[in-house]
């Protein structure tokens, strides 16, 4: 199953937000506090992994548009000190038997599209 994820950051007072889309259903979390866009992307990846576990998937492809987070999570790039806790949380989560993490274009990211649509609907 494909699981799309995206994190975002809006100006105060909104802060970080994330979206995860799987099986045509959007899971959106807002008001995650202050932080950076990179932190929001890590939180979205972690939320996607947790959703894969809740759905008891044995085959999952996680798709996101944050190239840096995907490279770090995949071990291709060193994780900056600021994100070591996020990386540790991600690594501690169970993986489906068949698991892939892939980078996609922003325009292909259904989670990013869902996040933008809800922002527009909220007038933000």
PDB file of C-alpha atoms in Angstrom:
ATOM      1  CA  UNK A   1       0.000   0.000   0.000  1.00  0.00           C
ATOM      2  CA  UNK A   2       1.159   3.520  -0.734  1.00  0.00           C
ATOM      3  CA  UNK A   3       1.235   5.994   2.140  1.00  0.00           C
ATOM      4  CA  UNK A   4       1.872   9.635   1.276  1.00  0.00           C
ATOM      5  CA  UNK A   5       3.193  12.009   3.941  1.00  0.00           C
ATOM      6  CA  UNK A   6       3.927  15.728   4.167  1.00  0.00           C
ATOM      7  CA  UNK A   7       4.742  18.205   6.903  1.00  0.00           C
ATOM      8  CA  UNK A   8       4.244  21.926   6.825  1.00  0.00           C
ATOM      9  CA  UNK A   9       4.861  25.058   8.799  1.00  0.00           C
ATOM     10  CA  UNK A  10       2.588  28.065   8.932  1.00  0.00           C
ATOM     11  CA  UNK A  11       3.244  31.395  10.610  1.00  0.00           C
ATOM     12  CA  UNK A  12       2.281  31.874  14.259  1.00  0.00           C
ATOM     13  CA  UNK A  13      -0.057  31.092  15.834  1.00  0.00           C
ATOM     14  CA  UNK A  14      -0.584  28.004  13.643  1.00  0.00           C
ATOM     15  CA  UNK A  15       2.824  26.301  13.711  1.00  0.00           C
ATOM     16  CA  UNK A  16       3.609  22.835  12.427  1.00  0.00           C
ATOM     17  CA  UNK A  17       1.099  20.580  10.716  1.00  0.00           C
ATOM     18  CA  UNK A  18       1.169  17.259   8.885  1.00  0.00           C
ATOM     19  CA  UNK A  19      -0.869  15.082   6.584  1.00  0.00           C
ATOM     20  CA  UNK A  20      -0.759  11.381   5.813  1.00  0.00           C
ATOM     21  CA  UNK A  21      -2.865   9.835   3.035  1.00  0.00           C
ATOM     22  CA  UNK A  22      -3.509   6.108   2.681  1.00  0.00           C
ATOM     23  CA  UNK A  23      -6.259   4.198   0.883  1.00  0.00           C
ATOM     24  CA  UNK A  24      -7.892   7.459  -0.193  1.00  0.00           C
ATOM     25  CA  UNK A  25      -8.243   8.727   3.371  1.00  0.00           C
ATOM     26  CA  UNK A  26      -6.493  11.844   4.684  1.00  0.00           C
ATOM     27  CA  UNK A  27      -5.214  12.088   8.250  1.00  0.00           C
ATOM     28  CA  UNK A  28      -4.388  15.712   9.094  1.00  0.00           C
ATOM     29  CA  UNK A  29      -2.923  17.073  12.314  1.00  0.00           C
ATOM     30  CA  UNK A  30      -2.633  20.789  12.965  1.00  0.00           C
ATOM     31  CA  UNK A  31      -1.373  22.887  15.836  1.00  0.00           C
ATOM     32  CA  UNK A  32       1.680  20.727  16.506  1.00  0.00           C
ATOM     33  CA  UNK A  33       3.495  23.653  18.064  1.00  0.00           C
ATOM     34  CA  UNK A  34       6.333  25.809  16.937  1.00  0.00           C
ATOM     35  CA  UNK A  35       9.212  24.288  15.053  1.00  0.00           C
ATOM     36  CA  UNK A  36      10.778  24.131  11.624  1.00  0.00           C
ATOM     37  CA  UNK A  37       9.553  22.781   8.321  1.00  0.00           C
ATOM     38  CA  UNK A  38      12.146  19.998   8.628  1.00  0.00           C
ATOM     39  CA  UNK A  39      10.747  19.010  12.027  1.00  0.00           C
ATOM     40  CA  UNK A  40       7.255  18.940  10.520  1.00  0.00           C
ATOM     41  CA  UNK A  41       8.488  16.627   7.748  1.00  0.00           C
ATOM     42  CA  UNK A  42      10.041  14.260  10.302  1.00  0.00           C
ATOM     43  CA  UNK A  43       6.790  14.249  12.301  1.00  0.00           C
ATOM     44  CA  UNK A  44       4.873  13.425   9.109  1.00  0.00           C
ATOM     45  CA  UNK A  45       7.215  10.511   8.342  1.00  0.00           C
ATOM     46  CA  UNK A  46       6.797   9.193  11.881  1.00  0.00           C
ATOM     47  CA  UNK A  47       2.997   9.547  11.591  1.00  0.00           C
ATOM     48  CA  UNK A  48       3.091   7.600   8.307  1.00  0.00           C
ATOM     49  CA  UNK A  49       5.057   4.792   9.965  1.00  0.00           C
ATOM     50  CA  UNK A  50       2.572   4.674  12.840  1.00  0.00           C
ATOM     51  CA  UNK A  51      -0.312   4.510  10.370  1.00  0.00           C
ATOM     52  CA  UNK A  52       1.351   1.578   8.582  1.00  0.00           C
ATOM     53  CA  UNK A  53       1.499  -0.209  11.938  1.00  0.00           C
ATOM     54  CA  UNK A  54      -2.154   0.613  12.791  1.00  0.00           C
ATOM     55  CA  UNK A  55      -3.211  -0.748   9.401  1.00  0.00           C
ATOM     56  CA  UNK A  56      -1.110  -3.880  10.031  1.00  0.00           C
ATOM     57  CA  UNK A  57       0.489  -3.568   6.600  1.00  0.00           C
ATOM     58  CA  UNK A  58       2.907  -6.208   5.411  1.00  0.00           C
ATOM     59  CA  UNK A  59       3.849  -4.241   2.283  1.00  0.00           C
ATOM     60  CA  UNK A  60       4.175  -0.447   2.429  1.00  0.00           C
ATOM     61  CA  UNK A  61       5.696   2.258   0.270  1.00  0.00           C
ATOM     62  CA  UNK A  62       6.048   5.587   2.082  1.00  0.00           C
ATOM     63  CA  UNK A  63       6.137   8.518  -0.327  1.00  0.00           C
ATOM     64  CA  UNK A  64       7.178  12.057   0.569  1.00  0.00           C
ATOM     65  CA  UNK A  65       8.579  15.160  -1.072  1.00  0.00           C
ATOM     66  CA  UNK A  66      11.147  16.081   1.607  1.00  0.00           C
ATOM     67  CA  UNK A  67      14.324  14.849  -0.083  1.00  0.00           C
ATOM     68  CA  UNK A  68      16.547  15.700   2.900  1.00  0.00           C
ATOM     69  CA  UNK A  69      14.408  13.798   5.420  1.00  0.00           C
ATOM     70  CA  UNK A  70      14.145  10.769   3.135  1.00  0.00           C
ATOM     71  CA  UNK A  71      17.908  10.764   2.537  1.00  0.00           C
ATOM     72  CA  UNK A  72      18.563  11.010   6.285  1.00  0.00           C
ATOM     73  CA  UNK A  73      15.988   8.365   7.219  1.00  0.00           C
ATOM     74  CA  UNK A  74      17.425   6.036   4.552  1.00  0.00           C
ATOM     75  CA  UNK A  75      20.949   6.445   5.907  1.00  0.00           C
ATOM     76  CA  UNK A  76      22.306   8.058   2.734  1.00  0.00           C
ATOM     77  CA  UNK A  77      23.004  11.372   4.499  1.00  0.00           C
ATOM     78  CA  UNK A  78      24.124  12.082   8.047  1.00  0.00           C
ATOM     79  CA  UNK A  79      21.296  13.153  10.338  1.00  0.00           C
ATOM     80  CA  UNK A  80      21.914  16.621  11.813  1.00  0.00           C
ATOM     81  CA  UNK A  81      22.155  16.858  15.603  1.00  0.00           C
ATOM     82  CA  UNK A  82      18.856  18.784  15.676  1.00  0.00           C
ATOM     83  CA  UNK A  83      16.984  15.762  14.254  1.00  0.00           C
ATOM     84  CA  UNK A  84      18.659  12.842  16.015  1.00  0.00           C
ATOM     85  CA  UNK A  85      15.650  12.398  18.329  1.00  0.00           C
ATOM     86  CA  UNK A  86      13.285  12.257  15.341  1.00  0.00           C
ATOM     87  CA  UNK A  87      15.572   9.744  13.629  1.00  0.00           C
ATOM     88  CA  UNK A  88      15.729   7.595  16.774  1.00  0.00           C
ATOM     89  CA  UNK A  89      11.927   7.622  17.041  1.00  0.00           C
ATOM     90  CA  UNK A  90      11.599   6.663  13.367  1.00  0.00           C
ATOM     91  CA  UNK A  91      14.134   3.835  13.699  1.00  0.00           C
ATOM     92  CA  UNK A  92      12.391   2.453  16.805  1.00  0.00           C
ATOM     93  CA  UNK A  93       9.088   2.001  14.962  1.00  0.00           C
ATOM     94  CA  UNK A  94       8.257  -1.445  13.556  1.00  0.00           C
ATOM     95  CA  UNK A  95       8.562  -1.898   9.792  1.00  0.00           C
ATOM     96  CA  UNK A  96       6.268  -3.878   7.534  1.00  0.00           C
ATOM     97  CA  UNK A  97       7.960  -7.017   6.157  1.00  0.00           C
ATOM     98  CA  UNK A  98       8.278  -5.296   2.784  1.00  0.00           C
ATOM     99  CA  UNK A  99       9.052  -1.603   3.291  1.00  0.00           C
ATOM    100  CA  UNK A 100      10.242   1.153   0.960  1.00  0.00           C
ATOM    101  CA  UNK A 101      10.764   4.866   1.496  1.00  0.00           C
ATOM    102  CA  UNK A 102      10.754   6.975  -1.653  1.00  0.00           C
ATOM    103  CA  UNK A 103      11.047  10.578  -2.723  1.00  0.00           C
ATOM    104  CA  UNK A 104       8.402  11.976  -5.084  1.00  0.00           C
ATOM    105  CA  UNK A 105       7.755  15.375  -6.614  1.00  0.00           C
ATOM    106  CA  UNK A 106       5.710  17.825  -4.576  1.00  0.00           C
ATOM    107  CA  UNK A 107       3.014  17.828  -7.290  1.00  0.00           C
ATOM    108  CA  UNK A 108       2.620  14.039  -6.872  1.00  0.00           C
ATOM    109  CA  UNK A 109       2.324  14.112  -3.077  1.00  0.00           C
ATOM    110  CA  UNK A 110      -1.315  13.459  -2.191  1.00  0.00           C
ATOM    111  CA  UNK A 111      -0.610  14.386   1.449  1.00  0.00           C
ATOM    112  CA  UNK A 112       0.718  17.799   0.431  1.00  0.00           C
ATOM    113  CA  UNK A 113      -2.287  18.323  -1.807  1.00  0.00           C
ATOM    114  CA  UNK A 114      -4.642  17.382   1.051  1.00  0.00           C
ATOM    115  CA  UNK A 115      -2.833  19.750   3.413  1.00  0.00           C
ATOM    116  CA  UNK A 116      -3.096  22.615   0.927  1.00  0.00           C
ATOM    117  CA  UNK A 117      -6.798  21.952   0.263  1.00  0.00           C
ATOM    118  CA  UNK A 118      -7.629  22.097   3.952  1.00  0.00           C
ATOM    119  CA  UNK A 119      -5.591  25.289   4.354  1.00  0.00           C
ATOM    120  CA  UNK A 120      -7.585  26.854   1.534  1.00  0.00           C
ATOM    121  CA  UNK A 121     -10.869  25.630   3.041  1.00  0.00           C
ATOM    122  CA  UNK A 122      -9.901  27.150   6.390  1.00  0.00           C
ATOM    123  CA  UNK A 123      -9.027  30.420   4.690  1.00  0.00           C
ATOM    124  CA  UNK A 124      -5.436  30.248   5.882  1.00  0.00           C
TER     125      UNK A 124
END
